[in-house]
Amino acid sequence: MAADPQAAKAQARAVTAPRAEAARQRDWLGLPRWAQGWLLPLAVLLVWEAAARAGLVSPAMLPAPSVIAASALRLLASGELGEHAWASFRRAAAGFLLGGATGLLLGLFTGLGRWAQRLLDPSLQMLRTVPLLAVIPLFILWFGVGEFSKGLLIALGAFFPVYFHTYLGVRSAEAKLYEVTRVLQFTRLQLVRGLILPAALPNILLGARLSAGVSWLMLSVAEMMGASEGIGYMIQDARVYAQTDLVFVGIVLFMLAGKLTDAGVRRLELRWLRWRRPFQDGKEKGL
Amino acid sequence: MLAIQGLTKIFPAPAGEVVALRDIRLEIGPGRLVTFIGPSGCGKSTLLKIAAGLDASYEGSITLDGRPIEGPSVEKGVIFQEPRLFPWWTVEKNIAANASLRDAAVRRRVGELIELVRLKGFEKAYPSELSGGMAQRVAIARALLRRPKVLLLDEPFGALDAFTRAHMQEVLLDIWQADRTTMLFVTHDLDEAVFLGQQVVIMNPRPGHIRRVVSVDLPYPRQRTGAPFQEIRGVVLREFEKVEEAPVPDPGAGI
């Protein structure tokens, strides 16, 4: 028992201090730990570059990293890269928002209402098992290859992870806390805002992170099935003209996009879930 | 006034019924601090749950100020064994809960309660940053904010270490002496029952019933080591020894 509030607070901080200490710690090679993850990619790039310069690999199959970087810079300077990236981002974002919002609403709906759960969940669980790529021909038949069709395909991919994890999260609200809300006479709205949503939030964010990943996947597929702009189109177009370096530029762009959205959701997690114990952060990062 | 008349609670079980409480009769006047003690299975927690309105399937009657208890409400504050705080809310928000901190009156009262439960400086802390005793004090403040007619405490300090527990008992007495909320305090700790209660209700299991009510006419703060305290402690203890000797006690020994 801490009679002195200040002492207790200092004690609470002391728990987190060793972790920060560990992050700064340097061990072999004198490298800080965060830099160690960069070792392998850098080594691969160096070997690759060397092999390309020595003429060990065909430039048509595996252009040197420096060549790829030069192409990327050229496209960036001409504005072409920006246009493709922006077109792709718009599609992915629209599909993700549509699918994610629908998933969130339906997940809340089935999580909260017993009859809604019995009515909807079995069907949705069944649809979830359909491989998304198998639906593409149907979408093309129904909606053509236009923007609508693409957006819908991405939305469909984004829907399931958010739906599923929202449903799970809503169900995870503790019975013991529910009893407290009864004693304190929470209204239905207060119950949802004070208990159910915050309890579900870690799951919802996890679902959003998975959905964002699926969105980029579906985007690349949708753009390769027919488009006139976008990173997927750029890759497909480069393949036709055997511009392998541009194919690589496209792949790297997708990689960056995926990484950035992931980092974005993680930032939200750190902000919205800061009430969690410090040592639980580690578990989150493992996901 | 909390009045309990002929209260019987039966749990259906696969092998016949389990009588959790049989014919409980008890009256607790306003401002009283009554402790309940007994071995596990004596129904003391069940009794509290019924008084809280969290369990509505019973026979007999239980009234608060003449009105039957129908469902949980803020009139009957409940402190559970665990603090049961909302982990995503700060201390002050947990105390306010569904009352708005933007309301000046609520704000002021929350501030007063934080001082009363000795948590000044922790207004913005999250439950994960609190010790068990501190968290339980937040739970007490949360209940007190609603100005309950009766505060029901179900082994609230059972999970705390001995030093924290002694400190919490003093905090609780401070609170009780400050605003004289009626308190029903369930415990399985003999010293705690005698240290806190104006009356100690001794309960027995199979079926759960009241064996005896012992009045503790000692002024607060009580000296645990003093002879009068030890004498009353002995009286209560002897009741338990009788229980061990007589597994089938006579039913319905009320006040």
Coordinates of C-alpha atoms in Angstrom, one line a residue:
Chain A
M1 CA 0.0 0.0 0.0
A2 CA 1.4 3.3 -1.0
A3 CA 0.4 6.0 1.5
D4 CA 2.4 8.5 -0.5
P5 CA 0.8 9.0 -4.0
Q6 CA 4.0 10.3 -5.5
A7 CA 6.0 7.3 -4.4
A8 CA 3.4 4.9 -5.8
K9 CA 3.5 6.7 -9.2
A10 CA 7.2 6.6 -9.3
Q11 CA 6.9 2.9 -8.6
A12 CA 4.5 2.5 -11.5
R13 CA 6.9 4.2 -13.8
A14 CA 9.8 2.1 -12.6
V15 CA 8.0 -1.0 -14.0
T16 CA 8.2 0.4 -17.6
A17 CA 11.8 1.8 -17.2
P18 CA 13.6 -1.6 -17.7
R19 CA 11.9 -2.0 -21.1
A20 CA 13.1 1.3 -22.4
E21 CA 16.5 0.4 -21.1
A22 CA 16.4 -2.9 -23.0
A23 CA 15.4 -1.2 -26.2
R24 CA 18.5 1.1 -26.1
Q25 CA 20.8 -1.8 -25.1
R26 CA 23.5 -2.6 -27.6
D27 CA 25.0 -6.0 -27.9
W28 CA 27.1 -7.8 -30.5
L29 CA 28.5 -5.7 -33.4
G30 CA 27.7 -2.7 -31.2
L31 CA 24.3 -2.3 -33.0
P32 CA 21.2 -1.1 -31.3
R33 CA 18.5 -3.8 -31.3
W34 CA 16.1 -2.0 -33.6
A35 CA 18.8 -1.9 -36.3
Q36 CA 19.4 -5.6 -36.2
G37 CA 16.2 -6.3 -38.3
W38 CA 17.8 -4.3 -41.1
L39 CA 20.8 -6.5 -41.3
L40 CA 19.3 -9.3 -43.4
P41 CA 17.6 -7.1 -46.1
L42 CA 20.7 -5.0 -46.5
A43 CA 22.9 -8.0 -46.9
V44 CA 20.5 -9.4 -49.6
L45 CA 20.5 -6.1 -51.4
L46 CA 24.3 -6.0 -51.4
V47 CA 24.7 -9.5 -52.7
W48 CA 22.0 -8.9 -55.3
E49 CA 23.7 -5.7 -56.5
A50 CA 27.0 -7.4 -56.7
A51 CA 25.7 -10.4 -58.6
A52 CA 23.9 -8.1 -61.1
R53 CA 27.1 -6.0 -61.6
A54 CA 29.2 -9.1 -62.1
G55 CA 26.8 -10.2 -64.8
L56 CA 25.8 -13.4 -62.9
V57 CA 22.0 -12.7 -63.4
S58 CA 20.2 -11.6 -66.5
P59 CA 19.2 -7.9 -66.2
A60 CA 15.9 -8.8 -67.9
M61 CA 15.0 -11.2 -65.1
L62 CA 16.5 -9.6 -62.1
P63 CA 17.6 -6.0 -62.6
A64 CA 20.0 -4.6 -60.1
P65 CA 18.6 -2.8 -57.1
S66 CA 20.3 0.4 -58.3
V67 CA 18.5 0.1 -61.6
I68 CA 15.2 -0.4 -59.9
A69 CA 15.8 2.6 -57.7
A70 CA 16.7 4.7 -60.7
S71 CA 13.5 3.7 -62.5
A72 CA 11.5 4.5 -59.4
L73 CA 13.1 7.9 -59.2
R74 CA 12.4 8.6 -62.9
L75 CA 8.7 7.7 -62.5
L76 CA 8.5 9.7 -59.3
A77 CA 10.0 12.8 -61.1
S78 CA 7.6 12.5 -64.0
G79 CA 4.7 12.3 -61.6
E80 CA 3.6 8.9 -63.0
L81 CA 4.3 7.0 -59.9
G82 CA 2.3 9.5 -57.8
E83 CA -0.7 9.1 -60.0
H84 CA -0.7 5.4 -59.9
A85 CA -0.1 5.3 -56.2
W86 CA -2.9 7.8 -55.6
A87 CA -5.4 5.9 -57.8
S88 CA -4.6 2.7 -55.9
F89 CA -4.8 4.4 -52.5
R90 CA -8.3 5.8 -53.4
R91 CA -9.6 2.4 -54.4
A92 CA -8.1 0.6 -51.4
A93 CA -9.3 3.2 -49.0
A94 CA -12.9 3.3 -50.4
G95 CA -13.1 -0.5 -50.4
F96 CA -11.6 -0.8 -46.9
L97 CA -14.0 1.9 -45.5
L98 CA -17.0 0.4 -47.1
G99 CA -16.2 -3.2 -46.1
G100 CA -14.8 -2.3 -42.7
A101 CA -17.8 -0.1 -41.7
T102 CA -20.2 -2.8 -42.8
G103 CA -18.3 -5.4 -40.9
L104 CA -18.2 -3.2 -37.8
L105 CA -21.9 -2.6 -37.9
L106 CA -22.9 -6.1 -38.6
G107 CA -20.4 -7.4 -36.0
L108 CA -21.9 -5.1 -33.3
F109 CA -25.4 -6.2 -34.4
T110 CA -24.8 -9.9 -34.2
G111 CA -22.6 -9.5 -31.1
L112 CA -25.3 -7.6 -29.2
G113 CA -28.5 -9.3 -30.4
R114 CA -29.1 -12.9 -29.8
W115 CA -31.7 -13.2 -32.6
A116 CA -29.5 -11.3 -35.0
Q117 CA -26.7 -13.7 -34.2
R118 CA -28.8 -16.7 -34.8
L119 CA -30.2 -15.3 -38.0
L120 CA -27.0 -13.8 -39.6
D121 CA -23.9 -15.4 -38.2
P122 CA -24.2 -18.9 -39.6
S123 CA -24.6 -17.6 -43.1
L124 CA -21.7 -15.1 -42.7
Q125 CA -19.5 -17.8 -41.3
M126 CA -20.3 -20.0 -44.3
L127 CA -19.6 -17.2 -46.8
R128 CA -16.3 -16.5 -45.0
T129 CA -15.0 -19.9 -46.2
V130 CA -15.4 -19.0 -49.9
P131 CA -12.0 -18.2 -51.4
L132 CA -12.3 -14.5 -52.4
L133 CA -10.4 -15.0 -55.7
A134 CA -13.0 -17.5 -56.8
V135 CA -15.7 -14.8 -56.7
I136 CA -13.9 -12.6 -59.2
P137 CA -15.3 -14.1 -62.4
L138 CA -18.8 -13.7 -60.9
F139 CA -18.1 -10.0 -60.1
I140 CA -16.8 -9.4 -63.6
L141 CA -19.9 -11.0 -65.1
W142 CA -22.2 -9.0 -62.8
F143 CA -20.5 -5.6 -62.5
G144 CA -17.9 -5.6 -65.3
V145 CA -14.3 -4.5 -64.6
G146 CA -15.1 -0.9 -63.6
E147 CA -14.4 1.0 -60.4
F148 CA -17.6 -0.3 -58.8
S149 CA -16.6 -3.9 -59.3
K150 CA -13.1 -3.3 -57.9
G151 CA -14.4 -1.4 -54.9
L152 CA -16.9 -4.1 -54.1
L153 CA -14.3 -6.8 -54.3
I154 CA -12.0 -5.0 -51.9
A155 CA -14.9 -4.2 -49.6
L156 CA -15.8 -7.9 -49.6
G157 CA -12.3 -8.8 -48.6
A158 CA -12.1 -6.1 -45.9
F159 CA -15.5 -7.0 -44.5
F160 CA -14.8 -10.4 -43.0
P161 CA -11.9 -9.8 -40.6
V162 CA -13.6 -6.7 -39.1
Y163 CA -16.9 -8.4 -38.9
F164 CA -15.5 -11.5 -37.3
H165 CA -13.3 -9.8 -34.7
T166 CA -15.9 -7.2 -33.8
Y167 CA -18.3 -10.0 -33.1
L168 CA -15.7 -11.8 -31.0
G169 CA -14.8 -8.6 -29.2
V170 CA -18.4 -7.7 -28.3
R171 CA -18.9 -11.2 -26.9
S172 CA -15.7 -10.8 -24.8
A173 CA -17.2 -8.1 -22.5
E174 CA -16.9 -9.4 -19.0
A175 CA -20.0 -10.6 -17.1
K176 CA -18.6 -9.2 -13.9
L177 CA -18.4 -5.7 -15.4
Y178 CA -21.8 -6.2 -16.9
E179 CA -23.1 -6.8 -13.3
V180 CA -21.5 -3.4 -12.3
T181 CA -23.4 -1.6 -15.1
R182 CA -26.6 -3.1 -13.8
V183 CA -25.9 -1.9 -10.3
L184 CA -25.0 1.6 -11.6
Q185 CA -28.1 1.6 -13.8
F186 CA -26.4 2.2 -17.1
T187 CA -28.8 3.0 -20.0
R188 CA -28.5 0.8 -23.0
L189 CA -26.5 3.5 -24.8
Q190 CA -24.2 3.9 -21.8
L191 CA -23.7 0.1 -21.7
V192 CA -22.6 0.0 -25.4
R193 CA -20.4 3.1 -25.1
G194 CA -19.0 2.4 -21.6
L195 CA -18.5 -1.3 -21.7
I196 CA -19.1 -3.1 -24.9
L197 CA -17.3 -0.9 -27.4
P198 CA -14.2 -0.4 -25.2
A199 CA -14.0 -4.1 -24.4
A200 CA -14.3 -4.9 -28.1
L201 CA -11.8 -2.3 -29.2
P202 CA -8.6 -4.4 -29.1
N203 CA -10.4 -7.0 -31.2
I204 CA -11.8 -4.4 -33.6
L205 CA -8.4 -2.9 -34.2
L206 CA -6.9 -6.3 -34.8
G207 CA -9.7 -6.9 -37.4
A208 CA -9.0 -3.6 -39.0
R209 CA -5.3 -4.4 -39.3
L210 CA -6.1 -7.7 -41.0
S211 CA -8.7 -6.1 -43.2
A212 CA -6.2 -3.4 -44.3
G213 CA -3.9 -6.3 -45.4
V214 CA -6.6 -8.0 -47.3
S215 CA -7.6 -4.7 -48.9
W216 CA -4.2 -4.3 -50.5
L217 CA -4.2 -7.9 -51.6
M218 CA -7.6 -7.5 -53.3
L219 CA -6.6 -4.2 -54.8
S220 CA -3.6 -5.7 -56.5
V221 CA -5.7 -8.5 -57.9
A222 CA -8.5 -6.1 -59.0
E223 CA -6.1 -3.8 -60.7
M224 CA -4.4 -6.6 -62.6
M225 CA -7.7 -7.9 -63.9
G226 CA -8.1 -4.7 -65.9
A227 CA -7.5 -1.1 -65.1
S228 CA -6.0 2.0 -66.7
E229 CA -4.2 3.3 -63.7
G230 CA -3.0 2.1 -60.3
I231 CA 0.1 0.2 -59.1
G232 CA -1.4 -3.1 -60.1
Y233 CA -2.0 -1.8 -63.6
M234 CA 1.6 -0.5 -63.7
I235 CA 2.9 -3.9 -62.8
Q236 CA 0.7 -5.6 -65.4
D237 CA 1.7 -3.1 -68.1
A238 CA 5.4 -3.4 -67.3
R239 CA 5.1 -7.2 -67.6
V240 CA 3.7 -6.9 -71.1
Y241 CA 6.7 -4.8 -72.1
A242 CA 9.1 -6.9 -70.1
Q243 CA 10.1 -4.0 -67.9
T244 CA 11.1 -6.1 -65.0
D245 CA 12.5 -3.1 -63.1
L246 CA 9.0 -1.5 -63.1
V247 CA 7.4 -4.7 -61.8
F248 CA 9.8 -4.5 -58.9
V249 CA 9.0 -0.9 -58.3
G250 CA 5.3 -1.9 -58.1
I251 CA 6.0 -4.7 -55.6
V252 CA 8.1 -2.4 -53.4
L253 CA 5.2 0.1 -53.5
F254 CA 2.7 -2.5 -52.3
M255 CA 5.2 -3.5 -49.6
L256 CA 5.5 0.1 -48.4
A257 CA 1.7 0.6 -48.5
G258 CA 1.1 -2.5 -46.4
K259 CA 3.7 -1.5 -43.9
L260 CA 2.4 2.1 -43.6
T261 CA -1.2 1.1 -43.0
D262 CA 0.0 -1.5 -40.5
A263 CA 2.0 1.2 -38.7
G264 CA -1.1 3.5 -38.8
V265 CA -3.4 1.0 -37.1
R266 CA -0.7 0.3 -34.6
R267 CA -0.5 4.0 -33.7
L268 CA -4.2 4.0 -33.2
E269 CA -3.8 1.0 -30.9
L270 CA -1.1 2.8 -28.8
R271 CA -3.4 5.8 -28.5
W272 CA -6.7 4.1 -27.9
L273 CA -5.5 1.2 -25.9
R274 CA -3.0 3.1 -23.7
W275 CA -5.0 2.0 -20.6
R276 CA -3.5 -1.5 -21.1
R277 CA -0.7 -2.6 -18.9
P278 CA 2.7 -1.6 -20.3
F279 CA 3.9 -5.2 -20.6
Q280 CA 0.9 -6.1 -22.8
D281 CA 2.3 -3.9 -25.6
G282 CA 4.8 -6.7 -26.2
K283 CA 2.1 -9.2 -26.8
E284 CA 0.3 -6.9 -29.2
K285 CA 3.4 -6.5 -31.3
G286 CA 3.7 -10.2 -31.6
L287 CA 0.4 -10.3 -33.5
Chain B
M1 CA -34.2 0.4 7.3
L2 CA -33.5 -2.9 5.6
A3 CA -36.0 -5.5 6.7
I4 CA -35.6 -9.2 5.9
Q5 CA -38.6 -11.5 6.6
G6 CA -38.6 -15.3 6.3
L7 CA -36.1 -15.2 3.4
T8 CA -35.4 -18.6 1.9
K9 CA -33.2 -19.3 -1.2
I10 CA -33.1 -22.6 -2.9
F11 CA -30.7 -23.5 -5.7
P12 CA -31.9 -26.2 -8.0
A13 CA -29.2 -28.8 -8.3
P14 CA -29.0 -32.1 -10.3
A15 CA -29.1 -34.1 -7.0
G16 CA -32.1 -32.5 -5.4
E17 CA -32.2 -28.9 -4.1
V18 CA -29.6 -27.0 -2.2
V19 CA -31.1 -24.8 0.5
A20 CA -28.7 -21.8 0.5
L21 CA -30.7 -19.7 3.0
R22 CA -33.5 -20.7 5.3
D23 CA -35.9 -18.4 7.0
I24 CA -33.6 -15.4 7.5
R25 CA -35.1 -12.7 9.7
L26 CA -33.1 -9.5 10.2
E27 CA -33.7 -5.8 10.6
I28 CA -30.9 -3.3 10.1
G29 CA -31.6 0.3 11.0
P30 CA -30.3 3.3 9.1
G31 CA -26.7 4.1 9.6
R32 CA -25.8 0.8 11.1
L33 CA -22.6 -1.1 10.3
V34 CA -23.3 -4.8 10.5
T35 CA -20.8 -7.5 9.6
F36 CA -21.7 -11.1 8.5
I37 CA -19.4 -13.9 9.2
G38 CA -19.5 -17.6 8.6
P39 CA -17.8 -20.5 6.8
S40 CA -18.1 -20.8 3.0
G41 CA -21.4 -22.1 2.0
C42 CA -23.3 -20.4 4.8
G43 CA -25.1 -18.2 2.3
K44 CA -23.7 -14.8 3.4
S45 CA -22.8 -13.8 -0.1
T46 CA -26.1 -15.1 -1.5
L47 CA -27.9 -12.9 1.1
L48 CA -25.9 -9.9 0.0
K49 CA -26.7 -10.6 -3.7
I50 CA -30.4 -10.8 -2.9
A51 CA -30.2 -7.5 -1.0
A52 CA -28.4 -5.9 -4.0
G53 CA -31.3 -7.0 -6.2
L54 CA -28.9 -9.1 -8.4
D55 CA -30.8 -12.3 -7.5
A56 CA -34.5 -12.1 -7.7
S57 CA -35.5 -15.8 -7.2
Y58 CA -36.2 -16.2 -3.5
E59 CA -39.1 -16.7 -1.1
G60 CA -39.9 -14.4 1.7
S61 CA -39.6 -10.6 1.7
I62 CA -36.8 -8.1 1.7
T63 CA -37.6 -4.4 1.9
L64 CA -35.6 -1.2 1.9
D65 CA -37.4 1.6 3.6
G66 CA -40.6 -0.3 3.3
R67 CA -40.3 -0.9 -0.5
P68 CA -39.5 -4.4 -1.8
I69 CA -36.2 -4.7 -3.5
E70 CA -36.8 -5.2 -7.2
G71 CA -33.6 -5.4 -9.3
P72 CA -30.3 -3.6 -8.8
S73 CA -30.1 0.1 -8.4
V74 CA -27.7 2.8 -7.2
E75 CA -29.7 3.0 -3.9
K76 CA -27.9 -0.3 -3.0
G77 CA -24.2 0.2 -3.6
V78 CA -22.3 -3.0 -4.1
I79 CA -18.6 -3.6 -3.5
F80 CA -17.5 -6.9 -4.8
Q81 CA -14.4 -8.9 -3.8
E82 CA -12.7 -7.7 -6.9
P83 CA -12.7 -3.9 -7.6
R84 CA -14.4 -4.4 -11.0
L85 CA -13.2 -1.1 -12.4
F86 CA -13.4 -0.3 -16.1
P87 CA -9.8 -0.7 -17.3
W88 CA -10.2 1.9 -20.1
W89 CA -11.2 4.7 -17.7
T90 CA -9.1 6.8 -15.3
V91 CA -9.7 6.8 -11.6
E92 CA -12.0 9.9 -11.7
K93 CA -13.9 8.6 -14.7
N94 CA -14.4 5.2 -13.0
I95 CA -15.9 7.0 -10.0
A96 CA -18.1 9.1 -12.2
A97 CA -18.9 6.2 -14.6
N98 CA -22.2 7.0 -16.2
A99 CA -22.5 10.4 -14.4
S100 CA -20.9 13.1 -16.4
L101 CA -17.6 14.7 -15.2
R102 CA -18.6 17.8 -17.2
D103 CA -21.3 18.4 -14.6
A104 CA -19.8 20.7 -12.0
A105 CA -21.6 19.1 -9.1
V106 CA -20.5 15.6 -10.1
R107 CA -16.9 16.9 -10.5
R108 CA -16.9 18.5 -7.0
R109 CA -18.3 15.4 -5.4
V110 CA -15.8 13.1 -7.2
G111 CA -13.0 15.4 -5.9
E112 CA -14.3 15.1 -2.4
L113 CA -14.6 11.3 -2.6
I114 CA -11.1 11.0 -4.0
E115 CA -9.9 12.8 -0.8
L116 CA -12.1 10.7 1.4
V117 CA -10.7 7.4 0.0
R118 CA -7.2 8.9 0.1
L119 CA -6.4 8.8 -3.6
K120 CA -5.4 12.4 -4.2
G121 CA -2.9 12.6 -7.1
F122 CA -4.3 9.5 -8.8
E123 CA -7.2 11.1 -10.6
K124 CA -5.8 10.4 -14.0
A125 CA -4.3 7.0 -13.3
Y126 CA -5.6 3.9 -15.0
P127 CA -6.7 0.9 -13.0
S128 CA -3.7 -1.1 -14.2
E129 CA -1.4 1.4 -12.4
L130 CA -3.1 0.9 -9.1
S131 CA -2.5 -1.6 -6.3
G132 CA -5.3 -3.8 -5.2
G133 CA -6.2 -1.7 -2.2
M134 CA -6.2 1.5 -4.2
A135 CA -8.5 -0.1 -6.8
Q136 CA -10.9 -1.2 -4.1
R137 CA -11.0 2.3 -2.7
V138 CA -11.9 3.6 -6.2
A139 CA -14.8 1.1 -6.2
I140 CA -16.0 2.3 -2.8
A141 CA -15.9 5.9 -4.0
R142 CA -17.8 4.9 -7.2
A143 CA -20.6 3.5 -5.0
L144 CA -20.6 6.4 -2.6
L145 CA -21.0 9.0 -5.4
R146 CA -24.5 7.6 -5.9
R147 CA -25.3 8.3 -2.2
P148 CA -26.6 4.8 -1.6
K149 CA -29.1 4.1 1.2
V150 CA -27.2 1.0 1.9
L151 CA -23.7 -0.2 1.0
L152 CA -23.3 -4.0 0.5
L153 CA -19.7 -5.2 0.8
D154 CA -18.9 -8.8 -0.2
E155 CA -15.6 -9.7 1.2
P156 CA -14.1 -6.5 -0.2
F157 CA -10.7 -6.9 1.4
G158 CA -10.4 -10.7 1.1
A159 CA -7.8 -10.5 -1.7
L160 CA -5.6 -8.0 0.0
D161 CA -2.5 -8.6 2.2
A162 CA -2.8 -8.2 5.9
F163 CA -1.3 -4.7 6.1
T164 CA -3.3 -3.3 3.3
R165 CA -6.4 -4.9 4.8
A166 CA -5.9 -3.3 8.2
H167 CA -5.4 0.1 6.4
M168 CA -8.6 -0.4 4.3
Q169 CA -10.6 -1.2 7.4
E170 CA -9.6 2.1 8.9
V171 CA -10.4 3.9 5.7
L172 CA -13.8 2.3 5.7
L173 CA -14.5 3.3 9.3
D174 CA -13.5 6.9 8.4
I175 CA -16.0 6.8 5.5
W176 CA -18.7 5.3 7.6
Q177 CA -18.2 7.8 10.4
A178 CA -18.2 10.7 7.9
D179 CA -21.5 10.0 6.3
R180 CA -23.2 7.1 8.2
T181 CA -24.2 5.1 5.2
T182 CA -25.8 1.8 6.3
M183 CA -23.3 -1.0 5.6
L184 CA -23.6 -4.7 5.4
F185 CA -20.1 -6.2 5.4
V186 CA -19.6 -9.9 4.6
T187 CA -16.3 -11.4 5.6
H188 CA -14.7 -14.7 6.6
D189 CA -12.1 -12.9 8.8
L190 CA -13.0 -13.0 12.5
D191 CA -10.9 -10.0 13.5
E192 CA -12.3 -7.9 10.7
A193 CA -15.9 -8.8 11.7
V194 CA -15.3 -7.7 15.3
F195 CA -13.2 -4.7 14.4
L196 CA -15.8 -3.2 12.1
G197 CA -19.2 -4.3 13.1
Q198 CA -21.6 -2.7 15.6
Q199 CA -23.2 -6.1 15.3
V200 CA -21.7 -9.4 14.1
V201 CA -24.2 -11.8 12.4
I202 CA -22.9 -15.3 12.7
M203 CA -24.1 -17.6 10.0
N204 CA -24.0 -21.4 9.6
P205 CA -24.2 -23.5 6.5
R206 CA -26.4 -26.5 5.4
P207 CA -28.9 -24.8 5.3
G208 CA -27.6 -21.3 5.5
H209 CA -29.1 -19.5 8.5
I210 CA -28.3 -17.0 11.2
R211 CA -26.9 -18.7 14.3
R212 CA -26.5 -15.7 16.5
V213 CA -26.1 -11.9 16.4
V214 CA -23.4 -10.6 18.7
S215 CA -23.4 -6.9 19.6
V216 CA -20.1 -5.2 19.8
D217 CA -20.4 -2.3 22.2
L218 CA -16.9 -0.9 21.9
P219 CA -16.1 2.6 20.8
Y220 CA -14.2 3.2 17.6
P221 CA -11.3 3.1 16.9
R222 CA -11.1 -0.3 18.5
Q223 CA -8.0 -1.7 19.9
R224 CA -7.4 -5.2 18.5
T225 CA -5.1 -6.1 21.4
G226 CA -7.4 -4.9 24.2
A227 CA -9.1 -7.2 26.6
P228 CA -12.7 -6.2 25.7
F229 CA -12.0 -6.9 22.0
Q230 CA -10.4 -10.2 22.7
E231 CA -13.4 -11.1 24.9
I232 CA -15.9 -10.5 22.2
R233 CA -13.7 -12.2 19.6
G234 CA -13.8 -15.2 21.9
V235 CA -17.6 -15.1 22.1
V236 CA -17.8 -15.2 18.3
L237 CA -15.1 -17.9 18.0
R238 CA -16.9 -20.1 20.5
E239 CA -20.0 -20.0 18.2
F240 CA -17.9 -21.5 15.4
E241 CA -16.6 -24.2 17.6
K242 CA -20.2 -25.2 18.5
V243 CA -20.9 -25.4 14.7
E244 CA -18.1 -27.9 14.3
E245 CA -19.6 -30.1 17.1
A246 CA -23.1 -29.8 15.8
P247 CA -23.3 -30.3 12.0
V248 CA -27.1 -30.1 12.0
P249 CA -27.9 -26.9 13.9
D250 CA -31.4 -25.8 14.9
P251 CA -32.9 -23.9 12.0
G252 CA -34.2 -20.4 11.9
A253 CA -32.4 -18.9 14.9
G254 CA -33.0 -15.2 14.0
I255 CA -32.5 -12.2 16.2

